[in-house]
Short mmCIF file of C-alpha atoms and ligand atoms in Angstrom, two decimals:
data_model
loop_
_atom_site.label_atom_id
_atom_site.label_comp_id
_atom_site.label_asym_id
_atom_site.label_seq_id
_atom_site.Cartn_x
_atom_site.Cartn_y
_atom_site.Cartn_z
CA UNK A 1 -15.51 11.00 -15.18
CA UNK A 2 -12.07 9.92 -16.00
CA UNK A 3 -9.39 8.55 -13.74
CA UNK A 4 -6.94 10.81 -15.49
CA UNK A 5 -8.28 13.63 -13.61
CA UNK A 6 -6.76 12.48 -10.30
CA UNK A 7 -3.40 12.99 -11.95
CA UNK A 8 -4.39 16.15 -13.54
CA UNK A 9 -5.32 17.51 -10.38
CA UNK A 10 -2.34 16.61 -8.33
CA UNK A 11 0.02 17.87 -11.15
CA UNK A 12 -1.62 21.33 -11.01
CA UNK A 13 -1.76 21.54 -7.10
CA UNK A 14 1.87 19.97 -6.39
CA UNK A 15 3.73 20.28 -9.94
CA UNK A 16 7.16 20.27 -8.38
CA UNK A 17 7.02 17.53 -5.80
CA UNK A 18 8.35 13.94 -6.41
CA UNK A 19 5.75 11.73 -7.99
CA UNK A 20 7.53 8.40 -8.94
CA UNK A 21 10.52 6.92 -7.43
CA UNK A 22 12.94 4.00 -8.32
CA UNK A 23 14.20 2.69 -5.04
CA UNK A 24 15.48 6.08 -3.31
CA UNK A 25 15.83 7.92 -6.58
CA UNK A 26 13.35 10.24 -7.88
CA UNK A 27 12.11 9.57 -11.46
CA UNK A 28 9.78 12.38 -12.00
CA UNK A 29 7.60 15.13 -10.49
CA UNK A 30 4.00 15.34 -10.82
CA UNK A 31 4.17 17.93 -13.63
CA UNK A 32 6.68 15.61 -15.66
CA UNK A 33 4.47 12.50 -15.13
CA UNK A 34 1.46 14.26 -16.55
CA UNK A 35 3.35 15.58 -19.26
CA UNK A 36 4.86 12.13 -20.24
CA UNK A 37 1.32 10.55 -19.91
CA UNK A 38 -0.13 13.03 -22.21
CA UNK A 39 2.47 12.57 -24.63
CA UNK A 40 2.48 8.79 -24.55
CA UNK A 41 -1.44 9.13 -25.10
CA UNK A 42 -0.88 10.69 -28.47
CA UNK A 43 0.13 7.34 -29.86
CA UNK A 44 -2.56 5.40 -28.32
CA UNK A 45 -6.06 5.01 -29.41
CA UNK A 46 -8.74 4.99 -30.87
CA UNK A 47 -10.85 5.36 -27.59
CA UNK A 48 -11.74 1.82 -26.37
CA UNK A 49 -8.47 0.23 -27.43
CA UNK A 50 -6.94 -2.39 -25.07
CA UNK A 51 -3.30 -1.26 -24.14
CA UNK A 52 -1.57 -4.21 -22.37
CA UNK A 53 1.38 -3.98 -19.93
CA UNK A 54 3.76 -7.00 -19.27
CA UNK A 55 6.23 -6.14 -16.87
CA UNK A 56 7.84 -6.54 -13.55
CA UNK A 57 7.20 -3.56 -11.33
CA UNK A 58 8.54 -0.50 -13.17
CA UNK A 59 8.23 3.30 -12.69
CA UNK A 60 6.87 3.28 -16.33
CA UNK A 61 3.72 1.42 -15.37
CA UNK A 62 2.22 4.51 -13.54
CA UNK A 63 2.55 6.70 -16.85
CA UNK A 64 1.39 4.09 -18.99
CA UNK A 65 -1.82 3.57 -17.00
CA UNK A 66 -2.52 7.30 -17.08
CA UNK A 67 -1.58 7.71 -20.71
CA UNK A 68 -4.33 4.85 -21.63
CA UNK A 69 -6.92 6.75 -19.70
CA UNK A 70 -5.84 10.10 -21.25
CA UNK A 71 -6.47 8.40 -24.49
CA UNK A 72 -9.86 7.08 -23.04
CA UNK A 73 -8.19 3.48 -23.62
CA UNK A 74 -8.27 0.43 -21.40
CA UNK A 75 -5.36 -0.98 -19.56
CA UNK A 76 -4.78 -4.65 -19.51
CA UNK A 77 -1.98 -5.35 -16.96
CA UNK A 78 -0.91 -9.09 -17.20
CA UNK A 79 0.82 -11.14 -14.63
CA UNK A 80 4.22 -11.10 -16.00
CA UNK A 81 5.15 -14.57 -14.16
CA UNK A 82 2.97 -16.42 -16.51
CA UNK A 83 4.08 -18.60 -19.20
CA UNK A 84 4.33 -16.43 -22.48
CA UNK A 85 1.84 -18.74 -24.10
CA UNK A 86 -0.71 -17.83 -21.29
CA UNK A 87 0.38 -14.19 -21.84
CA UNK A 88 -0.50 -14.54 -25.42
CA UNK A 89 -3.80 -16.04 -24.63
CA UNK A 90 -4.95 -13.04 -22.77
CA UNK A 91 -3.50 -10.76 -25.21
CA UNK A 92 -5.44 -12.50 -27.98
CA UNK A 93 -8.62 -12.70 -25.50
CA UNK A 94 -8.47 -8.75 -24.92
CA UNK A 95 -7.66 -8.19 -28.65
CA UNK A 96 -4.98 -5.74 -27.34
CA UNK A 97 -3.83 -3.06 -29.88
CA UNK A 98 -0.32 -3.12 -28.28
CA UNK A 99 1.62 -4.58 -25.33
CA UNK A 100 4.02 -2.51 -23.49
CA UNK A 101 6.65 -5.01 -22.19
CA UNK A 102 9.92 -4.68 -20.01
CA UNK A 103 12.87 -5.73 -22.13
CA UNK A 104 13.02 -9.38 -20.36
CA UNK A 105 9.28 -10.01 -21.01
CA UNK A 106 9.38 -8.69 -24.39
CA UNK A 107 12.24 -11.16 -25.12
CA UNK A 108 10.01 -14.00 -23.57
CA UNK A 109 6.95 -12.93 -25.62
CA UNK A 110 8.70 -12.79 -28.84
CA UNK A 111 7.33 -15.43 -31.30
CA UNK A 112 4.22 -16.10 -29.12
CA UNK A 113 2.05 -13.28 -29.91
CA UNK A 114 0.70 -11.40 -33.06
CA UNK A 115 0.08 -8.41 -30.84
CA UNK A 116 2.87 -5.54 -31.32
CA UNK A 117 5.35 -5.50 -28.58
CA UNK A 118 6.61 -2.04 -27.43
CA UNK A 119 9.72 -2.47 -25.28
CA UNK A 120 9.44 -0.27 -22.42
CA UNK A 121 12.24 2.36 -22.31
CA UNK A 122 13.85 1.32 -25.93
CA UNK A 123 13.94 3.85 -28.88
CA UNK A 124 10.31 3.54 -29.86
CA UNK A 125 9.36 4.24 -26.31
CA UNK A 126 11.47 7.38 -26.38
CA UNK A 127 9.90 8.40 -29.68
CA UNK A 128 6.53 8.21 -28.18
CA UNK A 129 7.50 10.53 -25.51
CA UNK A 130 8.66 12.99 -28.14
CA UNK A 131 5.05 13.34 -29.47
CA UNK A 132 2.83 16.34 -28.88
CA UNK A 133 0.85 15.91 -25.71
CA UNK A 134 -2.90 15.32 -26.14
CA UNK A 135 -5.46 17.40 -24.40
CA UNK A 136 -6.79 15.74 -21.36
CA UNK A 137 -10.46 14.22 -22.01
CA UNK A 138 -13.22 16.02 -20.26
CA UNK A 139 -16.24 14.06 -21.33
CA UNK A 140 -15.44 10.24 -20.79
CA UNK A 141 -18.48 8.25 -19.97
CA UNK A 142 -17.98 6.83 -16.42
CA UNK A 143 -19.18 3.52 -17.73
CA UNK A 144 -16.30 3.43 -19.98
CA UNK A 145 -13.78 0.71 -19.43
CA UNK A 146 -10.64 1.63 -17.53
CA UNK A 147 -8.87 -1.74 -16.66
CA UNK A 148 -9.45 -5.27 -18.02
CA UNK A 149 -8.73 -7.09 -14.80
CA UNK A 150 -7.78 -10.82 -15.66
CA UNK A 151 -8.54 -12.98 -12.61
CA UNK A 152 -5.61 -14.86 -11.54
CA UNK A 153 -6.90 -18.14 -12.71
CA UNK A 154 -6.72 -20.29 -9.71
CA UNK A 155 -10.03 -21.72 -10.48
CA UNK A 156 -9.66 -22.23 -14.13
CA UNK A 157 -9.07 -20.14 -17.27
CA UNK A 158 -8.55 -16.44 -16.60
CA UNK A 159 -11.37 -14.01 -17.25
CA UNK A 160 -11.27 -10.40 -17.84
CA UNK A 161 -13.34 -8.50 -15.36
CA UNK A 162 -14.43 -5.27 -17.06
CA UNK A 163 -13.78 -2.30 -14.69
CA UNK A 164 -15.06 1.07 -15.80
CA UNK A 165 -13.93 4.47 -14.56
CA UNK A 166 -16.87 4.62 -12.09
CA UNK A 167 -15.94 1.10 -10.51
CA UNK A 168 -12.36 2.44 -9.96
CA UNK A 169 -13.45 5.79 -8.58
CA UNK A 170 -15.82 3.92 -6.20
CA UNK A 171 -12.73 1.83 -5.11
CA UNK A 172 -10.68 4.88 -4.82
CA UNK A 173 -13.13 6.84 -2.59
CA UNK A 174 -13.81 3.66 -0.32
CA UNK A 175 -10.21 3.30 0.06
CA UNK A 176 -9.65 6.93 1.08
CA UNK A 177 -13.08 6.55 3.43
CA UNK A 178 -12.27 3.38 5.17
CA UNK A 179 -8.38 2.45 5.13
CA UNK A 180 -5.99 5.16 4.63
CA UNK A 181 -5.84 8.86 4.53
CA UNK A 182 -2.55 9.80 2.64
CA UNK A 183 -1.40 13.12 1.52
CA UNK A 184 1.62 14.48 -0.29
CA UNK A 185 3.89 13.61 2.63
CA UNK A 186 3.05 9.97 2.18
CA UNK A 187 4.08 7.15 -0.15
CA UNK A 188 2.79 4.00 -1.76
CA UNK A 189 5.45 1.37 -1.82
CA UNK A 190 4.82 -1.18 -4.48
CA UNK A 191 5.64 -4.45 -2.86
CA UNK A 192 3.16 -6.58 -4.64
CA UNK A 193 2.81 -6.84 -8.28
CA UNK A 194 1.47 -3.52 -10.16
CA UNK A 195 -0.33 -5.76 -12.54
CA UNK A 196 -2.80 -6.57 -9.56
CA UNK A 197 -3.39 -5.31 -6.02
CA UNK A 198 -0.73 -2.75 -5.70
CA UNK A 199 -1.47 -1.39 -9.09
CA UNK A 200 -5.19 -0.97 -8.22
CA UNK A 201 -4.09 1.50 -5.39
CA UNK A 202 -2.41 3.54 -7.67
CA UNK A 203 -5.56 5.97 -8.18
CA UNK A 204 -6.14 6.79 -4.58
CA UNK A 205 -2.50 7.67 -3.71
CA UNK A 206 -2.08 9.59 -6.97
CA UNK A 207 -5.29 11.49 -6.06
CA UNK A 208 -3.70 12.68 -2.88
CA UNK A 209 -0.17 13.44 -4.32
CA UNK A 210 1.48 10.59 -2.33
CA UNK A 211 4.73 9.27 -3.89
CA UNK A 212 4.84 6.17 -5.96
CA UNK A 213 7.81 4.02 -5.01
CA UNK A 214 8.95 1.10 -7.10
CA UNK A 215 11.64 -1.13 -5.47
CA UNK A 216 14.84 -1.12 -7.51
CA UNK A 217 14.86 -4.89 -7.39
CA UNK A 218 11.39 -4.69 -9.63
CA UNK A 219 10.12 -7.33 -7.13
CA UNK A 220 9.53 -8.02 -3.36
CA UNK A 221 12.38 -8.44 -1.07
CA UNK A 222 11.59 -7.93 2.56
CA UNK A 223 14.83 -6.23 3.52
CA UNK A 224 14.68 -3.95 0.68
CA UNK A 225 11.02 -3.28 1.34
CA UNK A 226 11.77 -2.34 4.96
CA UNK A 227 14.52 -0.31 4.00
CA UNK A 228 12.34 1.78 1.62
CA UNK A 229 9.91 2.27 4.60
CA UNK A 230 12.72 3.69 6.43
CA UNK A 231 13.48 6.10 3.84
CA UNK A 232 10.33 7.34 2.39
CA UNK A 233 7.78 9.10 4.35
CA UNK A 234 4.42 7.99 5.43
CA UNK A 235 4.76 4.63 3.74
CA UNK A 236 1.82 2.45 3.07
CA UNK A 237 1.58 -0.75 0.94
CA UNK A 238 -0.57 -3.39 -0.19
CA UNK A 239 0.76 -7.00 0.54
CA UNK A 240 -0.37 -10.41 0.32
CA UNK A 241 -0.51 -12.18 3.65
CA UNK A 242 2.66 -14.27 2.74
CA UNK A 243 4.43 -11.13 2.13
CA UNK A 244 3.71 -9.82 5.64
CA UNK A 245 4.97 -13.08 6.98
CA UNK A 246 8.40 -12.56 5.24
CA UNK A 247 8.57 -9.16 6.73
CA UNK A 248 8.02 -10.39 10.25
CA UNK A 249 10.57 -13.42 9.56
CA UNK A 250 13.41 -10.68 9.16
CA UNK A 251 13.19 -9.89 12.68
CA UNK A 252 13.33 -6.14 12.19
CA UNK A 253 11.37 -3.74 14.18
CA UNK A 254 8.60 -1.55 12.39
CA UNK A 255 10.29 0.80 10.15
CA UNK A 256 10.23 4.33 11.32
CA UNK A 257 8.22 5.83 8.22
CA UNK A 258 5.98 2.60 7.92
CA UNK A 259 2.34 3.82 8.32
CA UNK A 260 -0.04 1.40 6.85
CA UNK A 261 -0.07 -2.11 5.37
CA UNK A 262 -3.33 -3.18 3.56
CA UNK A 263 -3.12 -7.09 3.41
CA UNK A 264 -5.62 -9.31 1.78
CA UNK A 265 -6.39 -11.38 -1.48
CA UNK A 266 -5.93 -14.48 0.57
CA UNK A 267 -6.36 -15.81 4.05
CA UNK A 268 -4.46 -14.21 6.77
CA UNK A 269 -4.44 -16.58 9.80
CA UNK A 270 -5.08 -15.29 13.26
CA UNK A 271 -1.81 -16.79 14.41
CA UNK A 272 0.14 -14.98 11.73
CA UNK A 273 -1.93 -11.87 12.25
CA UNK A 274 -1.22 -11.76 16.09
CA UNK A 275 2.68 -12.38 15.19
CA UNK A 276 2.62 -9.50 12.67
CA UNK A 277 0.56 -7.25 15.06
CA UNK A 278 3.09 -7.72 17.88
CA UNK A 279 6.23 -7.18 15.57
CA UNK A 280 5.06 -3.94 13.89
CA UNK A 281 2.34 -2.63 16.06
CA UNK A 282 -1.53 -3.48 15.59
CA UNK A 283 -2.36 0.11 14.35
CA UNK A 284 -0.68 -0.22 10.96
CA UNK A 285 -2.83 -3.05 9.80
CA UNK A 286 -5.73 -2.99 7.67
CA UNK A 287 -7.37 -6.09 5.87
CA UNK A 288 -9.41 -6.00 2.76
CA UNK A 289 -11.68 -8.55 1.33
CA UNK A 290 -12.21 -8.12 -2.38
CA UNK A 291 -11.90 -9.93 -5.69
CA UNK A 292 -11.04 -8.79 -9.18
CA UNK A 293 -14.62 -8.42 -9.95
CA UNK A 294 -15.33 -5.78 -7.06
CA UNK A 295 -11.78 -4.60 -7.01
CA UNK A 296 -10.18 -4.51 -3.54
CA UNK A 297 -13.56 -3.59 -1.87
CA UNK A 298 -16.22 -5.71 -0.50
CA UNK A 299 -15.47 -5.76 3.29
CA UNK A 300 -12.62 -4.84 5.42
CA UNK A 301 -11.11 -5.05 9.02
CA UNK A 302 -10.51 -1.55 10.04
CA UNK A 303 -7.40 -0.10 11.53
CA UNK A 304 -9.59 0.25 14.86
CA UNK A 305 -10.37 -3.40 14.73
CA UNK A 306 -6.59 -4.49 14.89
CA UNK A 307 -6.03 -4.75 18.47
CA UNK A 308 -3.90 -7.14 20.37
CA UNK A 309 -6.69 -8.01 22.87
CA UNK A 310 -9.36 -8.30 20.20
CA UNK A 311 -10.87 -11.71 20.11
CA UNK A 312 -10.27 -14.34 17.48
CA UNK A 313 -13.55 -14.04 15.95
CA UNK A 314 -12.91 -10.52 15.06
CA UNK A 315 -9.32 -10.82 14.03
CA UNK A 316 -10.15 -14.20 11.83
CA UNK A 317 -13.03 -12.29 9.99
CA UNK A 318 -12.84 -10.04 7.09
CA UNK A 319 -14.40 -7.02 8.96
CA UNK A 320 -17.68 -5.36 7.61
CA UNK A 321 -19.04 -3.85 4.52
CA UNK A 322 -17.03 -1.19 2.68
CA UNK A 323 -18.33 2.29 2.12
CA UNK A 324 -20.76 2.32 -0.69
CA UNK A 325 -21.00 -1.53 -0.86
CA UNK A 326 -24.04 -3.48 0.10
CA UNK A 327 -22.79 -6.93 1.21
CA UNK A 328 -25.17 -10.02 1.98
CA UNK A 329 -25.04 -13.77 2.64
CA UNK A 330 -27.41 -15.86 0.65
CA UNK A 331 -28.55 -19.54 1.17
CA UNK A 332 -28.82 -21.88 -1.70
CA UNK A 333 -32.59 -21.08 -2.39
CA UNK A 334 -31.60 -17.21 -2.52
CA UNK A 335 -32.97 -16.25 0.65
CA UNK A 336 -30.88 -14.15 3.12
CA UNK A 337 -29.14 -15.77 5.81
CA UNK A 338 -29.36 -14.74 9.33
CA UNK A 339 -26.28 -14.14 11.83
CA UNK A 340 -24.31 -17.40 12.05
CA UNK A 341 -25.73 -19.07 8.96
CA UNK A 342 -23.44 -19.94 6.16
CA UNK A 343 -24.20 -19.19 2.46
CA UNK A 344 -22.62 -17.36 -0.38
CA UNK A 345 -21.21 -13.76 -0.10
CA UNK A 346 -22.88 -11.33 -2.73
CA UNK A 347 -22.51 -7.86 -3.12
CA UNK A 348 -23.44 -4.81 -5.11
CA UNK A 349 -22.57 -1.28 -5.57
CA UNK A 350 -20.65 1.12 -7.82
CA UNK A 351 -17.44 -0.87 -7.47
CA UNK A 352 -19.01 -4.09 -9.02
CA UNK A 353 -17.61 -4.81 -12.56
CA UNK A 354 -19.90 -4.49 -15.69
CA UNK A 355 -19.23 -8.19 -16.68
CA UNK A 356 -16.51 -10.51 -18.19
CA UNK A 357 -15.16 -9.28 -21.40
CA UNK A 358 -16.68 -11.36 -24.29
CA UNK A 359 -17.97 -13.94 -21.91
CA UNK A 360 -21.75 -13.59 -21.54
CA UNK A 361 -22.20 -17.00 -19.94
CA UNK A 362 -19.87 -16.39 -17.24
CA UNK A 363 -21.26 -12.75 -16.75
CA UNK A 364 -24.87 -14.18 -16.39
CA UNK A 365 -23.64 -16.72 -13.90
CA UNK A 366 -21.81 -14.14 -11.90
CA UNK A 367 -24.11 -11.10 -12.17
CA UNK A 368 -27.37 -12.41 -11.34
CA UNK A 369 -30.36 -10.60 -9.99
CA UNK A 370 -28.50 -7.43 -9.34
CA UNK A 371 -25.79 -9.11 -7.25
CA UNK A 372 -22.13 -10.00 -7.75
CA UNK A 373 -21.97 -13.71 -6.69
CA UNK A 374 -18.60 -13.90 -5.09
CA UNK A 375 -18.27 -17.65 -5.01
CA UNK A 376 -16.97 -17.33 -1.57
CA UNK A 377 -18.88 -18.71 1.38
CA UNK A 378 -19.22 -16.95 4.76
CA UNK A 379 -21.39 -15.76 7.62
CA UNK A 380 -22.02 -12.60 9.60
CA UNK A 381 -22.09 -12.59 13.11
CA UNK A 382 -24.31 -10.82 15.49
CA UNK A 383 -21.86 -8.00 15.52
CA UNK A 384 -22.09 -7.70 11.83
CA UNK A 385 -18.51 -8.97 11.10
CA UNK A 386 -18.30 -11.45 8.07
CA UNK A 387 -16.29 -14.47 8.38
CA UNK A 388 -15.02 -15.96 5.10
CA UNK A 389 -15.41 -19.87 5.03
CA UNK A 390 -13.90 -20.94 1.76
CA UNK A 391 -14.53 -20.76 -1.85
CA UNK A 392 -17.58 -22.84 -2.41
CA UNK A 393 -15.65 -25.38 -4.49
CA UNK A 394 -13.31 -25.88 -1.91
CA UNK A 395 -15.54 -27.00 0.81
CA UNK A 396 -15.25 -30.81 1.63
CA UNK A 397 -18.05 -32.73 2.02
CA UNK A 398 -17.46 -35.89 3.95
CA UNK A 399 -19.95 -38.32 4.90
CA UNK A 400 -22.70 -35.80 4.12
CA UNK A 401 -21.01 -33.11 6.56
CA UNK A 402 -19.56 -29.73 5.37
CA UNK A 403 -15.96 -29.12 6.52
CA UNK A 404 -14.54 -25.86 5.93
CA UNK A 405 -10.69 -26.14 5.37
CA UNK A 406 -10.11 -22.76 6.77
CA UNK A 407 -11.29 -23.75 10.23
CA UNK A 408 -8.98 -26.85 10.15
CA UNK A 409 -6.12 -25.01 8.96
CA UNK A 410 -6.61 -22.17 11.59
CA UNK A 411 -6.23 -24.82 14.31
CA UNK A 412 -3.48 -26.73 12.72
CA UNK A 413 -1.25 -23.59 12.46
CA UNK A 414 -1.70 -23.12 16.41
CA UNK A 415 0.29 -25.99 16.65
CA UNK A 416 4.23 -25.05 17.39
CA UNK A 417 5.39 -27.83 15.02
CA UNK A 418 3.24 -26.38 11.95
CA UNK A 419 4.60 -23.38 9.77
CA UNK A 420 2.24 -24.01 6.78
CA UNK A 421 -1.06 -25.96 6.40
CA UNK A 422 -3.45 -26.43 3.72
CA UNK A 423 -6.58 -28.58 3.77
CA UNK A 424 -8.25 -29.99 0.80
CA UNK A 425 -10.74 -32.79 0.06
CA UNK A 426 -9.74 -36.04 -1.90
CA UNK A 427 -12.24 -38.38 -3.40
CA UNK A 428 -12.89 -41.34 -1.25
CA UNK A 429 -15.35 -44.39 -2.02
CA UNK A 430 -16.76 -44.51 1.34
CA UNK A 431 -17.04 -41.13 2.53
CA UNK A 432 -17.39 -39.20 -0.78
CA UNK A 433 -14.41 -36.97 0.11
CA UNK A 434 -11.88 -37.22 2.95
CA UNK A 435 -10.03 -34.41 4.50
CA UNK A 436 -6.30 -34.36 3.71
CA UNK A 437 -3.79 -31.78 5.44
CA UNK A 438 -0.77 -30.77 3.71
CA UNK A 439 1.74 -29.92 6.22
CA UNK A 440 4.91 -27.87 6.25
CA UNK A 441 6.75 -28.56 9.59
CA UNK A 442 7.79 -31.21 11.96
CA UNK A 443 4.70 -32.26 14.11
CA UNK A 444 3.78 -35.91 13.73
CA UNK A 445 0.27 -37.03 12.57
CA UNK A 446 -0.33 -38.33 16.20
CA UNK A 447 0.58 -34.91 17.44
CA UNK A 448 -1.69 -33.20 15.13
CA UNK A 449 -4.51 -35.47 15.95
CA UNK A 450 -4.25 -34.89 19.77
CA UNK A 451 -4.14 -31.27 18.94
CA UNK A 452 -7.20 -30.97 16.84
CA UNK A 453 -9.37 -33.36 18.92
CA UNK A 454 -8.94 -30.94 21.85
CA UNK A 455 -10.32 -28.20 19.83
CA UNK A 456 -12.61 -29.15 17.00
CA UNK A 457 -15.16 -31.87 16.10
CA UNK A 458 -13.83 -35.26 15.60
CA UNK A 459 -15.33 -35.51 11.87
CA UNK A 460 -13.29 -32.43 10.77
CA UNK A 461 -10.10 -33.99 11.64
CA UNK A 462 -7.89 -34.95 8.52
CA UNK A 463 -7.75 -38.63 7.65
CA UNK A 464 -4.39 -38.19 6.04
CA UNK A 465 -1.37 -35.81 6.49
CA UNK A 466 0.97 -35.30 3.53
CA UNK A 467 4.36 -33.54 4.42
CA UNK A 468 5.73 -31.29 1.72
CA UNK A 469 8.59 -28.62 1.85
CA UNK A 470 6.50 -25.57 0.74
CA UNK A 471 2.93 -25.04 -0.27
CA UNK A 472 2.66 -24.30 -4.11
CA UNK A 473 1.65 -20.62 -4.75
CA UNK A 474 0.65 -18.57 -7.47
CA UNK A 475 2.66 -15.46 -8.18
CA UNK A 476 0.12 -13.31 -6.21
CA UNK A 477 0.86 -15.73 -3.29
CA UNK A 478 -2.23 -17.67 -3.26
CA UNK A 479 -1.95 -21.18 -2.26
CA UNK A 480 -2.75 -23.48 -5.44
CA UNK A 481 -5.34 -25.80 -3.99
CA UNK A 482 -5.78 -27.11 -7.39
CA UNK A 483 -2.12 -28.41 -7.63
CA UNK A 484 -2.42 -29.85 -4.04
CA UNK A 485 -5.49 -31.89 -5.14
CA UNK A 486 -3.68 -33.16 -8.41
CA UNK A 487 -0.85 -34.42 -6.19
CA UNK A 488 -3.55 -36.72 -4.59
CA UNK A 489 -4.91 -38.09 -7.59
CA UNK A 490 -1.63 -38.72 -9.50
P1 AMP B 1 -8.74 -12.25 -7.05
O1 AMP B 1 -9.66 -11.85 -7.93
O2 AMP B 1 -7.72 -13.13 -7.67
O3 AMP B 1 -8.26 -11.26 -6.41
O4 AMP B 1 -9.17 -13.36 -5.95
C1 AMP B 1 -10.25 -13.15 -5.14
C2 AMP B 1 -10.35 -14.07 -4.12
O5 AMP B 1 -9.36 -14.14 -2.94
C3 AMP B 1 -11.70 -13.86 -3.12
O6 AMP B 1 -12.83 -14.22 -4.03
C4 AMP B 1 -11.38 -14.70 -1.99
O7 AMP B 1 -11.69 -16.00 -2.30
C5 AMP B 1 -9.97 -14.35 -1.82
N1 AMP B 1 -9.81 -13.27 -0.77
C6 AMP B 1 -9.64 -12.07 -1.16
N2 AMP B 1 -9.63 -11.21 -0.08
C7 AMP B 1 -9.31 -12.27 1.09
C8 AMP B 1 -9.31 -12.03 2.57
N3 AMP B 1 -9.02 -11.01 3.14
N4 AMP B 1 -9.22 -13.19 3.12
C9 AMP B 1 -9.50 -14.40 2.53
N5 AMP B 1 -9.66 -14.70 1.40
C10 AMP B 1 -9.54 -13.53 0.42
#
């Protein structure tokens, strides 16, 4: 089993339809894409080599991924917003054979890495495309690695989750079964980075012959994104919750062709979700809960769950287990938690990674007794919906009580004078930790206290409010709690 087969089948079935677009412009058909990938594959290898990609969103990322798979190699997409030194660390850790970089990123990488840098679109790249095409692989072991997925490192040093062809095929099938049912009259618009969430969705949309649309800005611009969803048919996209908020902030109505927004990768607060559903219609939304270790696929809140009259418990949840994934909540002693009881979320199934690259200790800690230990805390309710609390290390323990930041943040965000809120624990000699809320907005501490006292237990109330202009976020839109905590101790 090899993911290249998805492109091969589509190119055979729909050779002359448009495959990859840059903005509104067609870059190639499916037959041309297959041909380019097979020619690029000739210069890659041997099987198992790591082929890194460091680029803003570009059309060539699609052909490079399939080229690597055609050569039975492993793609290593890098977050191009990292510091060149951080990229170099990942390239060294992955022992990459080559890194394909956009001209800008190649210039930044120069002098930082010993790994050969091939500039996408330059002469060397053109020469690779002139090679004779390889014969598509027929006998790839499904357990062979397809993607080394470096985690975003919000919790420390980035680790490479080893994702096999089987893992990504399980993800593909679950996406098509649970979330979206595209065909050749549809498009995947790459709003989020293709090195991460958006890139993982390339296989399901290629399998169905849906266009791959890369914005001409190579990044995310709300107006441009909405324009592309007016232009391209049956548009679907994966977006971080902050990107969804930016679309809503434009005040524009739903574009005629926008069909599906899959959001996730970080918390979507109920208040923001209701705003987005009101602006664009509830039926286009789907929420995923996943992590690099079980790519995009642990639980999901389906299209049908997104109703304006749905209760907050459903809209604030991450839905229920994805097809083919077994999900459970376990207490500290390893026993299974019942409805309403909070514990660590664990899962198993074909989507779960084989382990971390060259890191047996981290693998043993994360893949223990047959389950992937997500490090996220949550609880199922009586109806089977999973509510995510926080990552276990983000829970604030104050005076012996556990306080889940997400719960306090949800309530803070319902105050009209708050645009963003993030709750962390700060060390305190008396309480162990105290709750500190970082606020973007104009509401005063007195107003916020009164608002919270009406809605949640007194002990969960922040003991301190810190006002800032904007919450620090990673390039994937995740709030960097680590940075906020550091501000409290410096
Ligand atoms: P990463 O592997 O970098 O994609 O990060 C995965 C982590 O993001 C998960 O373990 C969760 O803590 C968080 N996450 C993913 N999806 C959601 C979601 N729908 N709601 C809240 N947090 C999420």
